[in-house]
PDB file of C-alpha atoms in Angstrom:
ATOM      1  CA  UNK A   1      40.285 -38.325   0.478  1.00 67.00           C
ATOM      2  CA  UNK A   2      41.098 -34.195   0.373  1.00 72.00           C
ATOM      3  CA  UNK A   3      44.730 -35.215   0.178  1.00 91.00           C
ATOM      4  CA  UNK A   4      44.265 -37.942  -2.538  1.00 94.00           C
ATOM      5  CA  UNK A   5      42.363 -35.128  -4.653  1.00 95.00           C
ATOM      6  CA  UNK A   6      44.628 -32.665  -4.826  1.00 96.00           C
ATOM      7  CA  UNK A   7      47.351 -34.802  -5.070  1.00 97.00           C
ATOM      8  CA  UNK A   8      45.937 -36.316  -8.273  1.00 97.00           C
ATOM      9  CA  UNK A   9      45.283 -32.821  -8.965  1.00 97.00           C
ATOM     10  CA  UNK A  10      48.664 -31.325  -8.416  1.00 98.00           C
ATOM     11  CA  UNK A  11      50.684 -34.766 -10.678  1.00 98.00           C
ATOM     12  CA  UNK A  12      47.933 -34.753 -13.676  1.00 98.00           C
ATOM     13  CA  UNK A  13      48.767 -31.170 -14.106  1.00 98.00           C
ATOM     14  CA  UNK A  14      52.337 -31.954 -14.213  1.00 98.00           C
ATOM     15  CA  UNK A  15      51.730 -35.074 -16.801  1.00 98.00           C
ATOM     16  CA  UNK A  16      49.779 -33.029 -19.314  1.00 98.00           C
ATOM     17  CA  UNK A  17      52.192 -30.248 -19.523  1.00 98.00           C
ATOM     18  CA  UNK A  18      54.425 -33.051 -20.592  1.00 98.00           C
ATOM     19  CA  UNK A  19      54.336 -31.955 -24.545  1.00 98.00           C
ATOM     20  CA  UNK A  20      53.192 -34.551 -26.734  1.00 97.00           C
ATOM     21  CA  UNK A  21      56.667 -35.039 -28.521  1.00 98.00           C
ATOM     22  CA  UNK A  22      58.305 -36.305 -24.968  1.00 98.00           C
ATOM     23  CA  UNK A  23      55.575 -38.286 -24.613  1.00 98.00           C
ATOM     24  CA  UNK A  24      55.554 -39.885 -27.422  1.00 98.00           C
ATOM     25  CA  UNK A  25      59.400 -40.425 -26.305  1.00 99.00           C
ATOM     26  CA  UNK A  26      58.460 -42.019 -22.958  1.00 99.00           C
ATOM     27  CA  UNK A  27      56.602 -44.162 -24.145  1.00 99.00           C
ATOM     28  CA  UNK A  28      58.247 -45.497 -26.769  1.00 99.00           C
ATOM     29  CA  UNK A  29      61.024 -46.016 -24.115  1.00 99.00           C
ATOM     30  CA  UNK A  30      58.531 -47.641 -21.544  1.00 99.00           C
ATOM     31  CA  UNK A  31      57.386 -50.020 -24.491  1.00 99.00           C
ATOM     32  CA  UNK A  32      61.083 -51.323 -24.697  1.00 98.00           C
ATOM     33  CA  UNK A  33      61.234 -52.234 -20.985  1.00 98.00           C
ATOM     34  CA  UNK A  34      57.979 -53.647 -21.186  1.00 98.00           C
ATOM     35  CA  UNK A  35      59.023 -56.046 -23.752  1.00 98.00           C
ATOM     36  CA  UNK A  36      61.662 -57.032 -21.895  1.00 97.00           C
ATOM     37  CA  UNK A  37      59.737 -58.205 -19.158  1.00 97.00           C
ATOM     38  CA  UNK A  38      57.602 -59.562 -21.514  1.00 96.00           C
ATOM     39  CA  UNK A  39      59.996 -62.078 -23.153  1.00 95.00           C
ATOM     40  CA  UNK A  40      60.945 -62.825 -19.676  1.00 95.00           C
ATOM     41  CA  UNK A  41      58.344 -64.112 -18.334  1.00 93.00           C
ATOM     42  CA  UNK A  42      57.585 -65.869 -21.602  1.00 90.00           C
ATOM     43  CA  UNK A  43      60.687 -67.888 -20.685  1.00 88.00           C
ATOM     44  CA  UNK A  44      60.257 -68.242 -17.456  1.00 83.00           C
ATOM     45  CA  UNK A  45      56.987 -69.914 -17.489  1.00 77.00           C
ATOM     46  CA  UNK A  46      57.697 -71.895 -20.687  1.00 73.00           C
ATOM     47  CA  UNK A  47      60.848 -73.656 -18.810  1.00 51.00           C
ATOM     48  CA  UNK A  48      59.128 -73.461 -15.198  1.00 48.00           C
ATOM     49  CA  UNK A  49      55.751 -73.039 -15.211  1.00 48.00           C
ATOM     50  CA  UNK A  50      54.048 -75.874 -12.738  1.00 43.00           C
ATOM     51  CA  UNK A  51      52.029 -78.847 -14.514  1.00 34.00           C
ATOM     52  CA  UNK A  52      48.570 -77.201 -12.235  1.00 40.00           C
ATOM     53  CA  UNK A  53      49.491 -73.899 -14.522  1.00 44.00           C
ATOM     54  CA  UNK A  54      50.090 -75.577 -17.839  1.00 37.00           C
ATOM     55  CA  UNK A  55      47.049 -77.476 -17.203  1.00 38.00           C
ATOM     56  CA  UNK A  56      44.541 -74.356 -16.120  1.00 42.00           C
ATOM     57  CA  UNK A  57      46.431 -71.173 -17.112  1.00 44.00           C
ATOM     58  CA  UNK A  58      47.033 -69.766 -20.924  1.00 42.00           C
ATOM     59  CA  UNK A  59      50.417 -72.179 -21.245  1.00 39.00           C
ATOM     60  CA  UNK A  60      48.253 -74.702 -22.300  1.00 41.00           C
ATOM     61  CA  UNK A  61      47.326 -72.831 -25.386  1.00 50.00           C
ATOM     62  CA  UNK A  62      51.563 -71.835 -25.863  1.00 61.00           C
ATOM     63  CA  UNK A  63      50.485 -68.146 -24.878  1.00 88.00           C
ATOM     64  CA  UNK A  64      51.013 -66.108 -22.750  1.00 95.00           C
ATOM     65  CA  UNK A  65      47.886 -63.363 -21.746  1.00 98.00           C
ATOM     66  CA  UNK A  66      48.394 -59.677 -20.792  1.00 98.00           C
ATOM     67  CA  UNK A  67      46.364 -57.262 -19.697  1.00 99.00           C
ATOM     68  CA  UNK A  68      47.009 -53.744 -20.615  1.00 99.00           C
ATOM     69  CA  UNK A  69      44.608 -50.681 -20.896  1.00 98.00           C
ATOM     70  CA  UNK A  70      44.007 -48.249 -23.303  1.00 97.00           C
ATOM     71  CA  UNK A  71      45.734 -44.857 -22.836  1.00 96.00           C
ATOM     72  CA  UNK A  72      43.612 -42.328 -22.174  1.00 95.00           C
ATOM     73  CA  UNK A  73      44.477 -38.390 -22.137  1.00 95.00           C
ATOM     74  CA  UNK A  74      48.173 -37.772 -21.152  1.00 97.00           C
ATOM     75  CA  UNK A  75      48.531 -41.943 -19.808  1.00 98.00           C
ATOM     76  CA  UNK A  76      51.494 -43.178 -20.944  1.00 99.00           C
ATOM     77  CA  UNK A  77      50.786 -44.830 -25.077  1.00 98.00           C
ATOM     78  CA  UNK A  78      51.274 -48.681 -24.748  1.00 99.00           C
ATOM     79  CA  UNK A  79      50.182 -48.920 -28.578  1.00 98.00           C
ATOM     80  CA  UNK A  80      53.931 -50.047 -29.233  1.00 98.00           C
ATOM     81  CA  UNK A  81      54.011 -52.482 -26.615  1.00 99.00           C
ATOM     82  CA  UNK A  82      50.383 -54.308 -27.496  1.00 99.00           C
ATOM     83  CA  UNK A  83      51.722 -54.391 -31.329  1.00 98.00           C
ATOM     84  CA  UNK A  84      55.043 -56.231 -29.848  1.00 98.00           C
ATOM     85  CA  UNK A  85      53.199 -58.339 -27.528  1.00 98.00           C
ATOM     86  CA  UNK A  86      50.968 -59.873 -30.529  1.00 98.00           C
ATOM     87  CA  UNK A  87      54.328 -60.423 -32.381  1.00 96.00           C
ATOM     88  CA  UNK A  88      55.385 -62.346 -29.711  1.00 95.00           C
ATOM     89  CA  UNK A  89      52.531 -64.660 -29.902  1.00 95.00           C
ATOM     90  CA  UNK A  90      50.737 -63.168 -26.902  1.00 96.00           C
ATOM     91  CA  UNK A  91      46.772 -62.917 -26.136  1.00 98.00           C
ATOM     92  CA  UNK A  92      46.321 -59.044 -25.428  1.00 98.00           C
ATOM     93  CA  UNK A  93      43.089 -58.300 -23.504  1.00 99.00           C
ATOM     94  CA  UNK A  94      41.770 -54.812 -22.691  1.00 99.00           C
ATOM     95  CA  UNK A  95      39.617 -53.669 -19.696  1.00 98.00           C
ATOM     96  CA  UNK A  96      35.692 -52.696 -20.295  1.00 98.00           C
ATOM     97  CA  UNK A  97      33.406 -51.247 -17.790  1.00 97.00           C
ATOM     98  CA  UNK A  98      30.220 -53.313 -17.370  1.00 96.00           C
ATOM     99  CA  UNK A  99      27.031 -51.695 -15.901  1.00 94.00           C
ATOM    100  CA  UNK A 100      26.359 -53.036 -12.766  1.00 91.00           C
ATOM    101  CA  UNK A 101      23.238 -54.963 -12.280  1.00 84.00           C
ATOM    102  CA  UNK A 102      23.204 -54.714  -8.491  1.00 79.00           C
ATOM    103  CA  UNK A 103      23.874 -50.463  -8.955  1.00 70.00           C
ATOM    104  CA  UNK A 104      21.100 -50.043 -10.833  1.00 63.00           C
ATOM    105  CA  UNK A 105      18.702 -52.128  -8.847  1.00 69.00           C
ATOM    106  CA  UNK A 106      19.553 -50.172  -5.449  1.00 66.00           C
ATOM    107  CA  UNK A 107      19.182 -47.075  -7.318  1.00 64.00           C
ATOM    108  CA  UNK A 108      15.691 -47.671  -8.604  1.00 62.00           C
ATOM    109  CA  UNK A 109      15.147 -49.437  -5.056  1.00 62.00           C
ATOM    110  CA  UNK A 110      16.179 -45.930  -3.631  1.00 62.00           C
ATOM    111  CA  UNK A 111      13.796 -43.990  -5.647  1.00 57.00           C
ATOM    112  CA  UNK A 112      10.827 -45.986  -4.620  1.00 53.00           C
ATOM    113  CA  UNK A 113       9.061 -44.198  -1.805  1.00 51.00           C
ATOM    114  CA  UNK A 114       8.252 -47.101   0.357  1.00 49.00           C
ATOM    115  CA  UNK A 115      12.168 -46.994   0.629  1.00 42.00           C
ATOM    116  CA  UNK A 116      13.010 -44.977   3.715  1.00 40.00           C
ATOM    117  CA  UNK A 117      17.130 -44.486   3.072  1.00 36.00           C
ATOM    118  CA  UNK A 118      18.678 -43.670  -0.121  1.00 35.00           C
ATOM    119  CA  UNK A 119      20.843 -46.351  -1.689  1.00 36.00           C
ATOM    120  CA  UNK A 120      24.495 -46.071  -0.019  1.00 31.00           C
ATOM    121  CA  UNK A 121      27.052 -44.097  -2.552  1.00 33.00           C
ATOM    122  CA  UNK A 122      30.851 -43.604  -1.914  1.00 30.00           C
ATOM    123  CA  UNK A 123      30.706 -41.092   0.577  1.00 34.00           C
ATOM    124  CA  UNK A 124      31.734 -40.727   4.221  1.00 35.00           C
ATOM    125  CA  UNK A 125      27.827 -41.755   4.763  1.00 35.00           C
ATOM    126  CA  UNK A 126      29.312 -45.333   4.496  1.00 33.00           C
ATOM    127  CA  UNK A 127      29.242 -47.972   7.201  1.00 36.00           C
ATOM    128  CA  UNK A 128      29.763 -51.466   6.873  1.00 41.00           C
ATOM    129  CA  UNK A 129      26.371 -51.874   7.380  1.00 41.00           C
ATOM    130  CA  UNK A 130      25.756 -49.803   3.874  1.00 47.00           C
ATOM    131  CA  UNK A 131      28.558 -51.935   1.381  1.00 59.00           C
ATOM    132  CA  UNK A 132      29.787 -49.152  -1.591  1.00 64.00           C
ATOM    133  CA  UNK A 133      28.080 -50.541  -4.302  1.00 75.00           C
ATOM    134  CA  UNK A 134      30.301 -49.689  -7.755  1.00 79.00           C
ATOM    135  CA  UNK A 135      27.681 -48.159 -10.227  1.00 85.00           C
ATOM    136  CA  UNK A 136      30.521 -49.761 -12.893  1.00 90.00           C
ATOM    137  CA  UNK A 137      32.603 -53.148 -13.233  1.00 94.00           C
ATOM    138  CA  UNK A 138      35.909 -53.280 -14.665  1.00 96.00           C
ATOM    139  CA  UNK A 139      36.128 -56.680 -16.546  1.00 98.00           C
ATOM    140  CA  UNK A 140      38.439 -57.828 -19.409  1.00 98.00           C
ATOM    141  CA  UNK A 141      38.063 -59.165 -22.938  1.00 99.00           C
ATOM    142  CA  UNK A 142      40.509 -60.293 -25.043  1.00 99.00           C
ATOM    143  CA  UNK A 143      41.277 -58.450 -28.040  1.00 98.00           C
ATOM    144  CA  UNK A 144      42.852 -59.881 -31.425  1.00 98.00           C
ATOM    145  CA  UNK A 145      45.360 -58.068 -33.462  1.00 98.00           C
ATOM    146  CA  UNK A 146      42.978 -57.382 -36.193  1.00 98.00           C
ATOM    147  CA  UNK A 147      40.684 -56.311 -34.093  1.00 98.00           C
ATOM    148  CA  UNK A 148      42.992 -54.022 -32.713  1.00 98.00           C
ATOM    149  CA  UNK A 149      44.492 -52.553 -35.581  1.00 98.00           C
ATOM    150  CA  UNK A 150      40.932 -51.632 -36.885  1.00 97.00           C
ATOM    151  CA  UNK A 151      39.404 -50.064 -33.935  1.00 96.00           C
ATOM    152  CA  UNK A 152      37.099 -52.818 -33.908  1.00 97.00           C
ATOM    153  CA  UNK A 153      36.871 -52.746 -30.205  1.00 98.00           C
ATOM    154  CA  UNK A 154      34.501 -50.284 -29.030  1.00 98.00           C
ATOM    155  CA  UNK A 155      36.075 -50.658 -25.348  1.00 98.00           C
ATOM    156  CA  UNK A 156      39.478 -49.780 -26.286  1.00 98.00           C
ATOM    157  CA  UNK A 157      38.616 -46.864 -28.781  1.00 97.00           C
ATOM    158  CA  UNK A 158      36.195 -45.329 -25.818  1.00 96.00           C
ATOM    159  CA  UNK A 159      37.621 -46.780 -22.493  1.00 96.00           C
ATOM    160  CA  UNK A 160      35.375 -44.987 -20.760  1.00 93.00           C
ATOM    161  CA  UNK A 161      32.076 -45.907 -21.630  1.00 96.00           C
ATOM    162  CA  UNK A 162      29.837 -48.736 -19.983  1.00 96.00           C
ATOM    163  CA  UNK A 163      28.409 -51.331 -21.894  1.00 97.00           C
ATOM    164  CA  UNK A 164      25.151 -53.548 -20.564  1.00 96.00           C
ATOM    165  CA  UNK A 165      26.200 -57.608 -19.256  1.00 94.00           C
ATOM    166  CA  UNK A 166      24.892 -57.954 -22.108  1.00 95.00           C
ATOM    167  CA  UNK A 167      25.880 -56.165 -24.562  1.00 97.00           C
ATOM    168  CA  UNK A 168      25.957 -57.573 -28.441  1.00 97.00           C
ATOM    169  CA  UNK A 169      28.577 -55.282 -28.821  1.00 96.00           C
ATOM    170  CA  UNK A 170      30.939 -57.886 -26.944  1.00 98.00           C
ATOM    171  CA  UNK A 171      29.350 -60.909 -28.371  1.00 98.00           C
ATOM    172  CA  UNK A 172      32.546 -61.049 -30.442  1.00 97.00           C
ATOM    173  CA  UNK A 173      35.071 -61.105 -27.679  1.00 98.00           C
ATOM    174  CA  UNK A 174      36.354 -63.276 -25.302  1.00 98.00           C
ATOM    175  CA  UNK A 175      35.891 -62.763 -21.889  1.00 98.00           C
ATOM    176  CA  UNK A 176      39.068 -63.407 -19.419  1.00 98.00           C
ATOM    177  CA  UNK A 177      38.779 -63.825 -16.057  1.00 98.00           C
ATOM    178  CA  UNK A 178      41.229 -62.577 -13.615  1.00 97.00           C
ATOM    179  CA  UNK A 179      42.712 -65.941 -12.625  1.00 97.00           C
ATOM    180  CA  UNK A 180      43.944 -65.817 -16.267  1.00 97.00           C
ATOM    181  CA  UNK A 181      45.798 -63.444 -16.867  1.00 98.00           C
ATOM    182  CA  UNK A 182      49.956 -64.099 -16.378  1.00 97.00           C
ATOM    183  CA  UNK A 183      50.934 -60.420 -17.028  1.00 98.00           C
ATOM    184  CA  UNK A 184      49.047 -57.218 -16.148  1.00 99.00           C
ATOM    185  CA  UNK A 185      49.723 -53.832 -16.418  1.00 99.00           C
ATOM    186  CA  UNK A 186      48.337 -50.623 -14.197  1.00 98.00           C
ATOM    187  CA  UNK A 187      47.939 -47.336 -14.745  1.00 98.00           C
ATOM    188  CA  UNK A 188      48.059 -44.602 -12.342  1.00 98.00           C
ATOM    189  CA  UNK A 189      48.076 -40.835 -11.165  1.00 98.00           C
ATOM    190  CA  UNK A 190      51.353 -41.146  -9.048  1.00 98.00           C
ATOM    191  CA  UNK A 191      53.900 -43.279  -7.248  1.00 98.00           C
ATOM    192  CA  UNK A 192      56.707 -43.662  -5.189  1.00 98.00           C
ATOM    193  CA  UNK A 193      60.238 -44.921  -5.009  1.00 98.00           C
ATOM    194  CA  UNK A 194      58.775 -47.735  -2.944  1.00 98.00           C
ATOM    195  CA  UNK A 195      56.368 -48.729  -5.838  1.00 98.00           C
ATOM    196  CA  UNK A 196      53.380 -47.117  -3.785  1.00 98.00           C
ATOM    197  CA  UNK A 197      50.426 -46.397  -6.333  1.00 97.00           C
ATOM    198  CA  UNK A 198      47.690 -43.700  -6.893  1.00 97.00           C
ATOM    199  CA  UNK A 199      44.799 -44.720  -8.773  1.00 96.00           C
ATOM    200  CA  UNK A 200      41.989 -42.454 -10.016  1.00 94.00           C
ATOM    201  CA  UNK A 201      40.203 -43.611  -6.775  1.00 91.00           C
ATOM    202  CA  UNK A 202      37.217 -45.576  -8.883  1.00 90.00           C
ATOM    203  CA  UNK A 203      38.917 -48.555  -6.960  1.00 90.00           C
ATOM    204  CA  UNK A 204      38.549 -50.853 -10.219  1.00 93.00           C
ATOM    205  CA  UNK A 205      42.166 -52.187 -10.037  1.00 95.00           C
ATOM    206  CA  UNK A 206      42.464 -52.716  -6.043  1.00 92.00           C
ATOM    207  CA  UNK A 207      39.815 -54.835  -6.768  1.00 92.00           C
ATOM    208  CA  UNK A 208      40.968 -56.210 -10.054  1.00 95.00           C
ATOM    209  CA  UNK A 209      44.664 -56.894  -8.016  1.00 94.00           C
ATOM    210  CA  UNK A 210      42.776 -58.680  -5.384  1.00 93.00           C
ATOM    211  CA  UNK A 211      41.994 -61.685  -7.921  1.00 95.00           C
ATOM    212  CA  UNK A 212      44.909 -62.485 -10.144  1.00 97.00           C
ATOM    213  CA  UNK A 213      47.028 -65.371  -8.996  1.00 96.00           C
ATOM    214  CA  UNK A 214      49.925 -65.220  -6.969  1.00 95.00           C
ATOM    215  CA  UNK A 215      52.450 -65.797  -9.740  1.00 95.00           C
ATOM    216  CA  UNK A 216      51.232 -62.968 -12.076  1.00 97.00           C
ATOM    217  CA  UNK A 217      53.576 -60.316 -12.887  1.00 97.00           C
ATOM    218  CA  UNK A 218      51.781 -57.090 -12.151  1.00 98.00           C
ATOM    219  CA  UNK A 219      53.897 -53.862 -13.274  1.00 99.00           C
ATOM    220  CA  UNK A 220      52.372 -50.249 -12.756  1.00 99.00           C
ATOM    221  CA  UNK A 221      53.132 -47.803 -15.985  1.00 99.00           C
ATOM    222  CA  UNK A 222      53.913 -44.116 -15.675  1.00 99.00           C
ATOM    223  CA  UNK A 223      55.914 -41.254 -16.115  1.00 99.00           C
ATOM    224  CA  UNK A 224      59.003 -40.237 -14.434  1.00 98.00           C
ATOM    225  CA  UNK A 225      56.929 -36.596 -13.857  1.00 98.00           C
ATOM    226  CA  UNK A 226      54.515 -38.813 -11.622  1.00 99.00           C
ATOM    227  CA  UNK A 227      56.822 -39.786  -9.153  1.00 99.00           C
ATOM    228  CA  UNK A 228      56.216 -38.093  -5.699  1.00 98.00           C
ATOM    229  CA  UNK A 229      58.455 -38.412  -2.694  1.00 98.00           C
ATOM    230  CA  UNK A 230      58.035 -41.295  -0.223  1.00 96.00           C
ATOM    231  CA  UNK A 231      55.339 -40.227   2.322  1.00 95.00           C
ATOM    232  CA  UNK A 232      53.551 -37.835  -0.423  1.00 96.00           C
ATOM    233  CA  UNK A 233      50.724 -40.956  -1.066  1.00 97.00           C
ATOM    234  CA  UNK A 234      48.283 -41.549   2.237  1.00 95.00           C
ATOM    235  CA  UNK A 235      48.260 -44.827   2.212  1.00 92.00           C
ATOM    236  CA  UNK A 236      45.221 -46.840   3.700  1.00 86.00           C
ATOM    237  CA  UNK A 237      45.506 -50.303   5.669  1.00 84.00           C
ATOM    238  CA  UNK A 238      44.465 -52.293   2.766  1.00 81.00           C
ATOM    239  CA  UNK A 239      47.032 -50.569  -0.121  1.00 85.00           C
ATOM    240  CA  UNK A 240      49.935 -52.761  -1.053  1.00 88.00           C
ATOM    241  CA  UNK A 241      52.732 -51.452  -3.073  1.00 95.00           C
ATOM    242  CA  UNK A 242      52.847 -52.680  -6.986  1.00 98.00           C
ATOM    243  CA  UNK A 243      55.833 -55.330  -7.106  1.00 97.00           C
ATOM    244  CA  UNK A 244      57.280 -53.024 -10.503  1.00 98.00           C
ATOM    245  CA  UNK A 245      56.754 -50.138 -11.947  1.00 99.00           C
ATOM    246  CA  UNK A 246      58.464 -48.627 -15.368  1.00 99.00           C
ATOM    247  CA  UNK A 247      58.507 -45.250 -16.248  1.00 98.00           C
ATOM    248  CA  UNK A 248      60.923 -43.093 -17.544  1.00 98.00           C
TER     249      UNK A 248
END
């Protein structure tokens, strides 16, 4: 865990040093390449996609949905590429953290003093007997171009904050789960020339990854600047490497 700190560390530094200019370059650049696998796999699955996927997946509707994420800090800007993808006809949906209801309940379970041990927190304290228990949920809801271009979506304009299950707030989005989604897009702290990825280490999109279906193109997004050398990322048992990632 050391290593993964001050690794993140060490490339973060390196990505906001980037000045905003170049940035703004990269990104634009990434945006291009983006949309290119984009229209892709919009003709892929419109000439190939199985009847079972037509049927259950967003083909039936003549759409394609992607998942992106809103940029936060020195992330790499995928405003171009969400404006393309709603040319293109797509469904866009964005991530949002949801409070989790089984967090909270160990917590105040915890505090009680007919409790003996404190609720189990991500720590080497851990055993399989004590499950990590996210205090957040990263779901997605999809977001219209309107509601886009007006910062009507309080989970992209402030990706960070946690909203209640439920929330009135989201009463006027749409849910998505996992299953689908047809083209989804990760961010990360670093990666390697054989597509290895470093998260932020909340562990929202190992799970997130874990749940898509087997055809969905999954890409990771970054800057050249974030690329480390093979062997730089400790890698645990259960970390697979992304099937694509663009930078530049």
């Amino acid at each position: 865990m050391k290593n993964k700190d001050a690794l993140r560390k060490t490339v973060l530094a390196r990505r906001d040093a980037l000045p905003s200019r170049v940035r703004a370059e990269k990104s634009e650049q990434i945006c291009i390449e983006l949309a290119k696998e984009l229209d892709a796999l919009s003709t892929l699955f419109g000439q190939s996609a199985p009847f079972e996927q037509r049927a259950h997946g967003s083909i039936c509707s003549g759409s394609l949905l992607v998942a992106v994420f809103s940029s936060m800090g020195s992330e790499v800007d995928l405003s171009p590429f969400v404006r393309t993808a709603y040319a293109r006809g797509a469904r866009v949906a964005f991530p949002c953290m949801i409070k989790n209801p089984a967090w909270h309940k160990a917590t105040e379970a915890s505090l009680s003093p007919e409790v003996a041990a404190p609720a189990c927190h991500r720590n080497a304290a851990c055993t399989p007997h004590e499950p990590y228990t996210p205090r957040n949920l990263m779901e997605f809801y999809e977001v219209t171009a309107e509601q886009f271009e007006n910062g009507k979506a309080p989970f992209v304009e402030r990706p960070l904050r946690s909203f209640a299950p439920d929330a009135e707030e989201l009463d006027a989005f749409t849910h998505v789960a996992p299953g689908e989604i047809d083209f989804a897009l990760c961010p990360l702290v670093a990666f390697d020339a054989a597509n290895n990825r470093l998260g932020y280490g909340g562990g929202n999109y190992d799970a997130f990854l874990s749940c898509v279906r087997p055809d969905v193109r999954i890409v990771g997004v970054g800057f050249a600047e974030q690329e480390v050398p093979c062997g730089a990322i400790p890698l645990e048992p259960h970390d697979l490497p992304l099937p694509r990632i663009v930078s530049a």
